[in-house]
Coordinates of C-alpha atoms and ligand atoms in Angstrom, one line a residue:
M1 CA 0.0 0.0 0.0
T2 CA 1.4 3.4 -1.0
E3 CA 0.1 6.8 -0.1
H4 CA -0.1 10.0 -2.0
F5 CA -1.5 13.5 -1.4
L6 CA -4.2 15.2 -3.5
V7 CA -3.6 18.9 -3.2
T8 CA -6.3 21.3 -4.6
G9 CA -4.9 24.7 -5.4
G10 CA -6.5 28.1 -5.1
N11 CA -7.0 28.8 -1.3
R12 CA -5.4 31.5 0.7
L13 CA -3.8 30.1 3.9
E14 CA -5.1 31.8 7.0
G15 CA -4.9 31.1 10.7
E16 CA -2.4 29.8 13.2
V17 CA 0.0 26.8 13.4
T18 CA 2.3 25.6 16.1
V19 CA 5.5 23.8 15.2
G20 CA 7.1 21.0 17.2
G21 CA 10.7 20.3 18.2
A22 CA 13.4 20.5 15.5
K23 CA 14.0 17.2 13.6
N24 CA 17.6 18.2 13.1
S25 CA 18.1 18.7 16.9
V26 CA 16.1 15.9 18.5
L27 CA 18.0 13.0 16.8
K28 CA 21.3 14.4 18.0
L29 CA 20.0 15.0 21.5
M30 CA 18.8 11.4 21.6
A31 CA 22.3 10.3 20.6
A32 CA 23.8 12.5 23.3
A33 CA 21.9 10.4 25.9
L34 CA 24.5 7.6 25.1
L35 CA 27.1 9.8 26.9
A36 CA 25.7 9.3 30.4
E37 CA 24.6 6.2 32.3
G38 CA 21.0 6.6 33.6
T39 CA 17.8 8.1 32.3
T40 CA 17.9 11.1 30.0
V41 CA 14.6 12.8 29.1
V42 CA 14.1 14.8 25.9
T43 CA 10.9 16.8 25.7
N44 CA 9.1 18.7 22.8
C45 CA 10.0 15.8 20.4
P46 CA 8.2 16.1 17.1
G47 CA 5.8 13.3 16.0
I48 CA 7.9 12.3 13.0
L49 CA 9.0 8.9 11.9
D50 CA 12.7 9.5 12.5
V51 CA 12.2 9.7 16.2
P52 CA 11.0 6.0 16.6
L53 CA 13.7 5.0 14.1
M54 CA 16.4 6.7 16.3
A55 CA 14.8 4.9 19.3
E56 CA 15.4 1.6 17.5
V57 CA 19.0 2.5 16.9
L58 CA 19.5 3.3 20.6
R59 CA 17.7 0.1 21.6
G60 CA 20.1 -1.8 19.4
L61 CA 22.9 -0.2 21.4
G62 CA 21.5 -1.5 24.7
C63 CA 19.4 1.5 25.8
E64 CA 15.8 1.2 27.0
V65 CA 13.7 3.8 25.2
E66 CA 10.2 4.9 26.0
L67 CA 8.3 7.2 23.7
E68 CA 5.2 8.9 24.9
D69 CA 3.5 11.9 23.2
S70 CA 6.3 14.4 22.8
E71 CA 8.6 12.9 25.4
V72 CA 11.3 10.3 25.0
R73 CA 13.0 8.7 28.0
I74 CA 16.3 7.0 27.2
T75 CA 18.0 4.8 29.8
T76 CA 21.6 4.1 28.9
P77 CA 23.4 1.2 30.5
A78 CA 26.9 1.4 32.1
E79 CA 28.4 -0.3 29.1
P80 CA 26.4 0.4 25.8
K81 CA 27.1 -1.8 22.8
Y82 CA 29.2 -0.2 20.2
H83 CA 27.9 -1.7 17.0
A84 CA 25.0 0.0 15.1
D85 CA 24.3 -2.4 12.3
F86 CA 22.9 -1.8 8.9
D87 CA 19.3 -2.9 9.7
A88 CA 19.2 -0.2 12.4
V89 CA 20.7 2.7 10.5
K90 CA 19.7 2.0 6.9
Q91 CA 16.5 3.9 7.0
F92 CA 17.9 7.3 7.9
R93 CA 21.2 9.0 7.6
A94 CA 21.1 11.0 10.8
S95 CA 21.8 7.8 12.7
V96 CA 25.5 8.4 12.0
C97 CA 25.4 10.9 14.9
V98 CA 25.9 7.9 17.4
L99 CA 29.5 7.7 16.1
G100 CA 30.9 10.4 18.3
P101 CA 29.1 9.4 21.5
L102 CA 30.0 5.8 21.1
V103 CA 33.7 6.5 20.6
A104 CA 33.6 8.7 23.7
R105 CA 31.7 6.2 25.9
C106 CA 33.0 2.8 24.6
R107 CA 36.3 3.9 23.0
R108 CA 35.2 2.1 19.9
A109 CA 32.3 2.4 17.4
V110 CA 31.1 0.5 14.4
V111 CA 28.3 2.3 12.6
A112 CA 27.0 1.0 9.3
L113 CA 27.0 3.5 6.5
P114 CA 23.5 4.5 5.7
G115 CA 24.2 4.8 2.0
G116 CA 23.5 7.5 -0.6
D117 CA 20.9 10.2 -0.5
A118 CA 18.8 11.9 -3.2
I119 CA 20.1 15.3 -2.3
G120 CA 23.8 14.5 -3.1
S121 CA 26.8 12.6 -1.9
R122 CA 27.3 12.9 1.8
P123 CA 30.8 11.7 2.7
L124 CA 32.1 11.3 6.3
D125 CA 35.7 12.4 5.7
M126 CA 35.4 15.4 8.1
H127 CA 33.8 13.3 10.8
Q128 CA 36.7 10.8 10.5
S129 CA 39.5 13.2 10.3
G130 CA 38.2 15.0 13.4
L131 CA 38.0 11.8 15.4
R132 CA 41.6 10.9 14.2
L133 CA 42.9 14.2 15.6
L134 CA 41.3 13.2 18.9
G135 CA 43.4 10.1 18.9
A136 CA 41.0 7.5 17.2
H137 CA 41.8 5.2 14.3
S138 CA 39.0 5.4 11.9
E139 CA 38.5 3.5 8.6
I140 CA 35.6 2.4 6.4
E141 CA 35.5 -1.4 6.7
H142 CA 32.9 -3.8 5.2
G143 CA 30.3 -1.0 4.8
C144 CA 30.8 0.4 8.3
V145 CA 32.6 3.4 9.7
V146 CA 34.9 2.0 12.4
A147 CA 36.5 4.2 15.0
E148 CA 38.7 3.0 17.9
A149 CA 40.7 5.0 20.5
E150 CA 42.7 3.8 23.4
D151 CA 43.2 7.3 24.6
L152 CA 40.9 10.2 23.5
H153 CA 42.7 13.5 23.9
G154 CA 42.0 17.1 23.1
A155 CA 43.1 18.6 19.8
T156 CA 42.7 21.6 17.5
I157 CA 40.5 20.7 14.6
R158 CA 39.9 23.0 11.7
L159 CA 37.0 21.9 9.5
V160 CA 37.4 22.6 5.8
F161 CA 33.6 23.3 5.7
P162 CA 31.3 24.0 8.7
S163 CA 29.6 20.6 8.4
V164 CA 26.7 20.2 10.9
G165 CA 27.1 16.5 11.3
A166 CA 30.9 16.6 11.6
T167 CA 30.7 19.4 14.2
E168 CA 28.2 17.3 16.2
N169 CA 30.2 14.0 16.1
I170 CA 33.5 15.7 17.0
L171 CA 31.8 17.7 19.8
M172 CA 30.2 14.6 21.3
A173 CA 33.5 12.7 21.3
A174 CA 35.5 15.7 22.7
V175 CA 33.3 16.2 25.8
L176 CA 34.7 13.0 27.3
A177 CA 38.3 13.4 25.9
R178 CA 41.3 14.3 28.1
G179 CA 42.1 18.0 27.8
E180 CA 41.0 20.8 25.6
T181 CA 39.6 20.6 22.1
I182 CA 39.0 23.5 19.8
I183 CA 36.8 23.1 16.7
D184 CA 37.5 25.9 14.3
N185 CA 35.1 26.7 11.4
A186 CA 32.4 24.9 13.4
A187 CA 28.8 24.9 12.2
R188 CA 26.8 27.6 13.9
E189 CA 23.2 26.3 13.4
P190 CA 20.7 26.8 16.3
E191 CA 20.6 23.0 16.5
I192 CA 24.3 22.9 17.4
V193 CA 23.6 25.5 20.1
D194 CA 20.8 23.3 21.4
L195 CA 23.2 20.3 21.6
C196 CA 25.9 22.4 23.3
N197 CA 23.3 23.5 25.9
M198 CA 22.2 20.0 26.6
L199 CA 25.8 18.7 26.9
N200 CA 26.5 21.5 29.4
E201 CA 23.4 20.6 31.4
M202 CA 24.9 17.1 31.5
G203 CA 28.1 18.5 33.0
A204 CA 30.2 19.1 29.9
K205 CA 32.3 22.2 29.5
V206 CA 31.5 23.6 26.1
S207 CA 31.8 27.2 25.2
G208 CA 31.4 29.2 22.0
G209 CA 28.2 27.5 20.8
G210 CA 26.7 29.5 17.9
S211 CA 30.1 30.9 17.0
S212 CA 32.7 29.5 14.6
T213 CA 34.9 28.4 17.4
L214 CA 33.8 25.8 19.9
T215 CA 36.0 25.2 22.9
I216 CA 35.5 21.9 24.8
E217 CA 37.2 21.1 28.1
G218 CA 36.9 17.4 28.5
V219 CA 35.4 15.9 31.7
R220 CA 35.5 12.4 33.0
K221 CA 31.8 11.7 33.3
L222 CA 28.5 13.2 32.3
S223 CA 25.1 12.8 34.1
P224 CA 21.7 12.4 32.6
T225 CA 19.4 15.5 32.2
T226 CA 16.0 16.6 31.0
H227 CA 16.1 18.8 28.0
R228 CA 13.5 20.5 25.8
V229 CA 14.2 20.5 22.0
I230 CA 14.1 23.9 20.3
G231 CA 11.3 24.6 17.8
D232 CA 11.8 23.5 14.2
R233 CA 12.8 26.5 12.2
I234 CA 12.6 24.7 8.8
V235 CA 9.0 23.6 9.4
A236 CA 8.1 27.1 10.7
A237 CA 9.6 28.7 7.6
T238 CA 7.8 26.3 5.4
W239 CA 4.4 27.6 6.7
G240 CA 5.8 31.2 6.4
V241 CA 6.7 30.7 2.7
A242 CA 3.3 29.0 2.1
A243 CA 1.6 32.1 3.5
S244 CA 3.5 34.3 1.1
M245 CA 2.9 32.1 -1.9
T246 CA -0.9 31.9 -1.3
R247 CA -1.2 35.6 -0.4
G248 CA -2.3 34.5 3.0
D249 CA -2.1 35.5 6.7
V250 CA -0.4 32.9 8.9
R251 CA 0.8 33.1 12.5
V252 CA 3.5 30.5 13.3
R253 CA 4.2 29.6 17.0
G254 CA 6.7 27.4 18.7
V255 CA 9.9 28.7 17.2
N256 CA 12.4 31.4 18.0
P257 CA 12.1 34.0 15.1
K258 CA 15.8 34.9 15.6
H259 CA 16.6 31.5 14.1
L260 CA 15.0 32.7 10.9
G261 CA 16.5 36.2 10.5
L262 CA 17.5 36.0 6.9
V263 CA 14.6 33.9 5.8
L264 CA 12.1 36.4 7.2
D265 CA 14.0 39.2 5.5
K266 CA 13.6 37.4 2.2
L267 CA 9.9 37.1 2.7
R268 CA 9.8 40.9 3.4
N269 CA 11.7 41.4 0.1
A270 CA 9.0 39.4 -1.6
G271 CA 6.5 41.9 -0.3
A272 CA 5.2 40.2 2.8
E273 CA 4.5 42.0 6.1
V274 CA 6.5 39.9 8.6
T275 CA 6.0 40.5 12.3
P276 CA 8.2 38.6 14.8
A277 CA 6.7 37.6 18.2
A278 CA 8.2 36.1 21.3
D279 CA 7.5 32.6 20.2
G280 CA 7.1 32.9 16.5
F281 CA 6.1 35.3 13.7
R282 CA 3.2 36.3 11.4
V283 CA 3.4 36.6 7.7
V284 CA 0.8 38.5 5.7
Q285 CA 1.0 38.8 1.9
H286 CA -1.5 40.9 0.1
D287 CA -0.3 41.0 -3.5
R288 CA 1.6 38.6 -5.8
P289 CA 5.0 37.9 -4.3
K290 CA 7.9 39.8 -5.9
A291 CA 10.9 37.9 -7.3
V292 CA 13.8 37.4 -4.8
N293 CA 17.2 35.9 -5.3
F294 CA 18.4 33.1 -2.8
A295 CA 21.8 31.6 -2.2
T296 CA 22.0 28.7 0.2
L297 CA 24.8 28.7 2.8
P298 CA 25.6 27.3 6.2
Y299 CA 23.8 29.2 9.0
P300 CA 23.3 32.1 9.4
G301 CA 22.9 31.9 5.6
F302 CA 19.8 30.8 3.8
P303 CA 19.2 27.1 4.7
T304 CA 19.6 24.5 2.0
D305 CA 16.6 22.7 3.5
L306 CA 14.4 25.7 2.5
Q307 CA 15.7 25.8 -1.1
P308 CA 12.6 23.9 -2.5
M309 CA 10.3 26.4 -0.8
A310 CA 12.4 29.3 -2.3
I311 CA 12.0 27.7 -5.7
G312 CA 8.2 27.4 -5.1
L313 CA 8.0 31.1 -4.2
A314 CA 10.0 32.1 -7.2
A315 CA 7.8 30.0 -9.5
V316 CA 4.8 32.2 -8.9
A317 CA 6.6 35.5 -8.2
D318 CA 6.4 38.6 -10.3
G319 CA 9.8 38.7 -12.1
T320 CA 12.9 36.5 -12.5
S321 CA 14.7 34.9 -9.5
M322 CA 18.1 33.3 -9.3
I323 CA 18.5 30.5 -6.8
T324 CA 22.0 29.2 -6.0
E325 CA 22.6 26.0 -4.2
N326 CA 26.0 25.9 -2.4
V327 CA 25.6 23.0 0.0
F328 CA 24.1 19.8 -1.6
E329 CA 24.9 19.3 -5.3
S330 CA 21.9 17.3 -6.3
R331 CA 19.1 19.3 -4.8
F332 CA 18.0 20.8 -8.1
R333 CA 16.4 17.4 -9.1
F334 CA 13.4 19.1 -7.5
V335 CA 13.3 21.6 -10.3
E336 CA 12.4 18.9 -12.8
E337 CA 9.2 18.3 -10.8
M338 CA 8.5 22.0 -10.7
I339 CA 8.8 22.2 -14.5
R340 CA 6.1 19.5 -14.6
L341 CA 3.9 21.9 -12.6
G342 CA 4.4 24.6 -15.2
S343 CA 7.3 26.5 -13.6
D344 CA 9.4 28.4 -16.1
A345 CA 12.7 27.2 -14.7
R346 CA 16.1 26.2 -15.9
T347 CA 19.2 25.0 -14.1
D348 CA 22.9 25.4 -14.9
G349 CA 25.3 23.8 -12.5
H350 CA 24.4 25.1 -9.1
H351 CA 22.3 27.9 -10.3
A352 CA 18.6 27.9 -11.2
V353 CA 16.9 30.8 -13.0
I354 CA 13.2 31.0 -12.5
R355 CA 10.8 33.3 -14.4
G356 CA 7.6 33.5 -12.3
V357 CA 4.3 32.7 -13.8
P358 CA 0.9 33.9 -12.3
I359 CA -0.3 30.3 -11.6
L360 CA 1.1 26.8 -11.8
S361 CA -0.7 23.9 -13.5
S362 CA -1.5 20.7 -11.6
A363 CA 0.3 17.5 -12.4
P364 CA 1.4 14.2 -10.8
V365 CA 4.8 14.8 -9.1
W366 CA 7.2 12.7 -7.0
S367 CA 9.0 13.8 -3.8
S368 CA 12.7 12.9 -3.7
D369 CA 13.4 14.0 -0.1
I370 CA 11.6 15.6 2.9
R371 CA 12.0 19.2 1.9
A372 CA 11.3 18.6 -1.8
G373 CA 8.1 16.8 -0.9
A374 CA 6.9 19.8 1.2
G375 CA 8.0 22.2 -1.6
L376 CA 5.8 20.2 -4.1
V377 CA 2.7 20.5 -1.8
L378 CA 3.3 24.2 -1.5
A379 CA 3.4 24.4 -5.3
G380 CA 0.2 22.4 -5.5
L381 CA -1.5 25.1 -3.3
V382 CA -0.9 27.7 -6.1
A383 CA -1.6 25.4 -9.0
D384 CA -4.8 25.3 -11.1
G385 CA -6.6 22.0 -10.3
V386 CA -5.6 18.9 -8.3
T387 CA -1.9 18.0 -7.9
E388 CA -0.9 14.4 -7.0
V389 CA 2.2 14.4 -4.8
H390 CA 3.7 10.9 -4.6
D391 CA 6.4 9.3 -2.3
I392 CA 5.0 11.2 0.6
F393 CA 6.7 9.0 3.2
H394 CA 9.5 11.5 2.8
I395 CA 7.3 14.3 4.1
D396 CA 6.1 12.2 7.1
R397 CA 9.8 11.9 8.1
G398 CA 10.1 15.7 8.7
Y399 CA 6.6 17.2 9.1
P400 CA 4.5 16.1 12.0
R401 CA 0.7 16.3 11.4
F402 CA 1.3 17.7 8.0
V403 CA -2.2 17.2 6.6
E404 CA -3.9 18.4 9.8
N405 CA -1.8 21.5 10.0
L406 CA -2.3 22.4 6.4
R407 CA -6.1 21.9 6.6
G408 CA -6.2 24.0 9.8
L409 CA -4.9 26.9 7.7
G410 CA -7.5 26.3 5.0
G411 CA -5.4 24.3 2.6
V412 CA -7.2 21.6 0.6
I413 CA -5.2 18.3 0.9
E414 CA -6.2 14.7 1.2
R415 CA -4.1 11.6 2.0
V416 CA -5.0 8.8 -0.4
S417 CA -4.0 5.1 -0.1
A418 CA -3.5 3.1 -3.3
A419 CA -2.7 -0.6 -3.7
Ligands
UD1_1 C1 22.4 18.4 8.3 C2 20.9 18.4 8.3 C3 20.4 18.6 6.9 C4 20.9 19.9 6.3 C5 22.4 20.0 6.4 C6 23.0 21.3 6.0 C7 20.5 16.7 10.0 C8 19.9 15.4 10.4 N1 20.5 17.0 8.7 O1 22.9 17.4 7.4 O2 18.9 18.7 7.0 O3 20.5 20.1 5.0 O4 22.8 19.7 7.8 O5 22.4 22.4 6.8 O6 20.8 17.5 10.9 N2 30.4 17.0 3.9 C9 31.6 16.4 3.5 N3 32.3 15.6 4.3 C10 31.8 15.4 5.6 C11 30.6 16.0 6.0 C12 29.9 16.8 5.1 O7 32.0 16.7 2.3 O8 32.5 14.7 6.3 C13 29.7 17.9 2.9 C14 28.3 17.3 2.5 O9 28.5 16.4 1.4 C15 27.5 18.6 2.2 C16 28.1 19.6 3.1 O10 29.3 19.1 3.6 O11 27.8 19.0 0.8 C17 27.1 19.9 4.3 O12 26.9 18.7 5.0 P1 26.6 18.7 6.6 O13 26.5 20.1 7.1 O14 27.5 17.8 7.2 O15 25.1 18.1 6.6 P2 24.5 17.0 7.5 O16 25.0 17.1 8.8 O17 24.6 15.7 6.7

């Protein structure tokens, strides 16, 4: 049985929506629970498929994991297992974030490689070279990344690119290493800050979170904590862009608007009235959006995860937009689906030029990843007729209660099962 969405275009989105915890934070916070014996509680977890999948990975490593509503309780044994096998990790790539905590706790880790991804190649060279500088041997063997360290010690690590995943794995290994570690050119995403905060609550000594230089003073032992996940800025911005595309009026709650500074500026450039609030923001768009250029970059730049939404906005904007993808090379596959929906778009290398049209034209389209899937639904909202969006399991991996939330704003969407 497969499922698809039927999206009927034409409605203006209006109302209020509350976002849950950030997908890109919760999975790393769950992995961080491996660093301390005892019961760690993570609250404000989003109701997405990746959370139970991560719970399975942790169970495979010897943890007891209970999931209830938006809370996950992880009880880590004195000696976790160190081998995350292929069955556990194959379904989602973020599982590689257990590598750093396992090296720190067990002094060895074997984590199966989750394989390729539709958005481009995702090597682990920076994760491995960081761990090597901390004193670990790390190789790829029989489809697994293997890391072993007799003595984990502090080091100065300069990342060639501010990789989110590499920063997290090196950070989670360094908190239990002997001496001081400096990670230079570290990723500055709010989800990294969330992880640093949780590690410090557990007794780690991490400073510089949110800047390009993280300094970690290793400690001998960490203790469990209870930590609330930050709101999902990517989901929040998806609803903000949807408001602008449909000339709507949407209040988004549950997110820190400071995490979306540049994104909200871009919506203002497109002609929206954007009002930040303590726990979110409001987007009101009266007229057709104006064309805006976007270039994806590591935080605080425009997020690559919102590139499909930017392409959707450009597709119906008044004028010509240039979108530049600087993070994942294959993310423009999404543009082929947008062309199917009548977007006047062409790509050349990592640039896309999009001439806005007043309205898109419904068609069957296929999601290639979480964000592309959401982008296609947004495009369906401004298309003439009924758009079929297939492979929606991707969307369910990143957007809790997607249909309910969209309907709550007045969008017309139906989930259909087909044999
Ligand atoms: C995380 C997010 C993802 C987001 C991305 C960039 C999670 C679960 N996923 O992915 O949603 O799109 O950040 O904001 O948090 N790279 C290497 N070698 C490495 C590591 C990365 O070459 O060792 C490259 C990647 O191929 C990519 C770029 O660096 O081109 C950025 O990747 P990275 O920041 O590591 O993304 P992820 O942590 O995988």
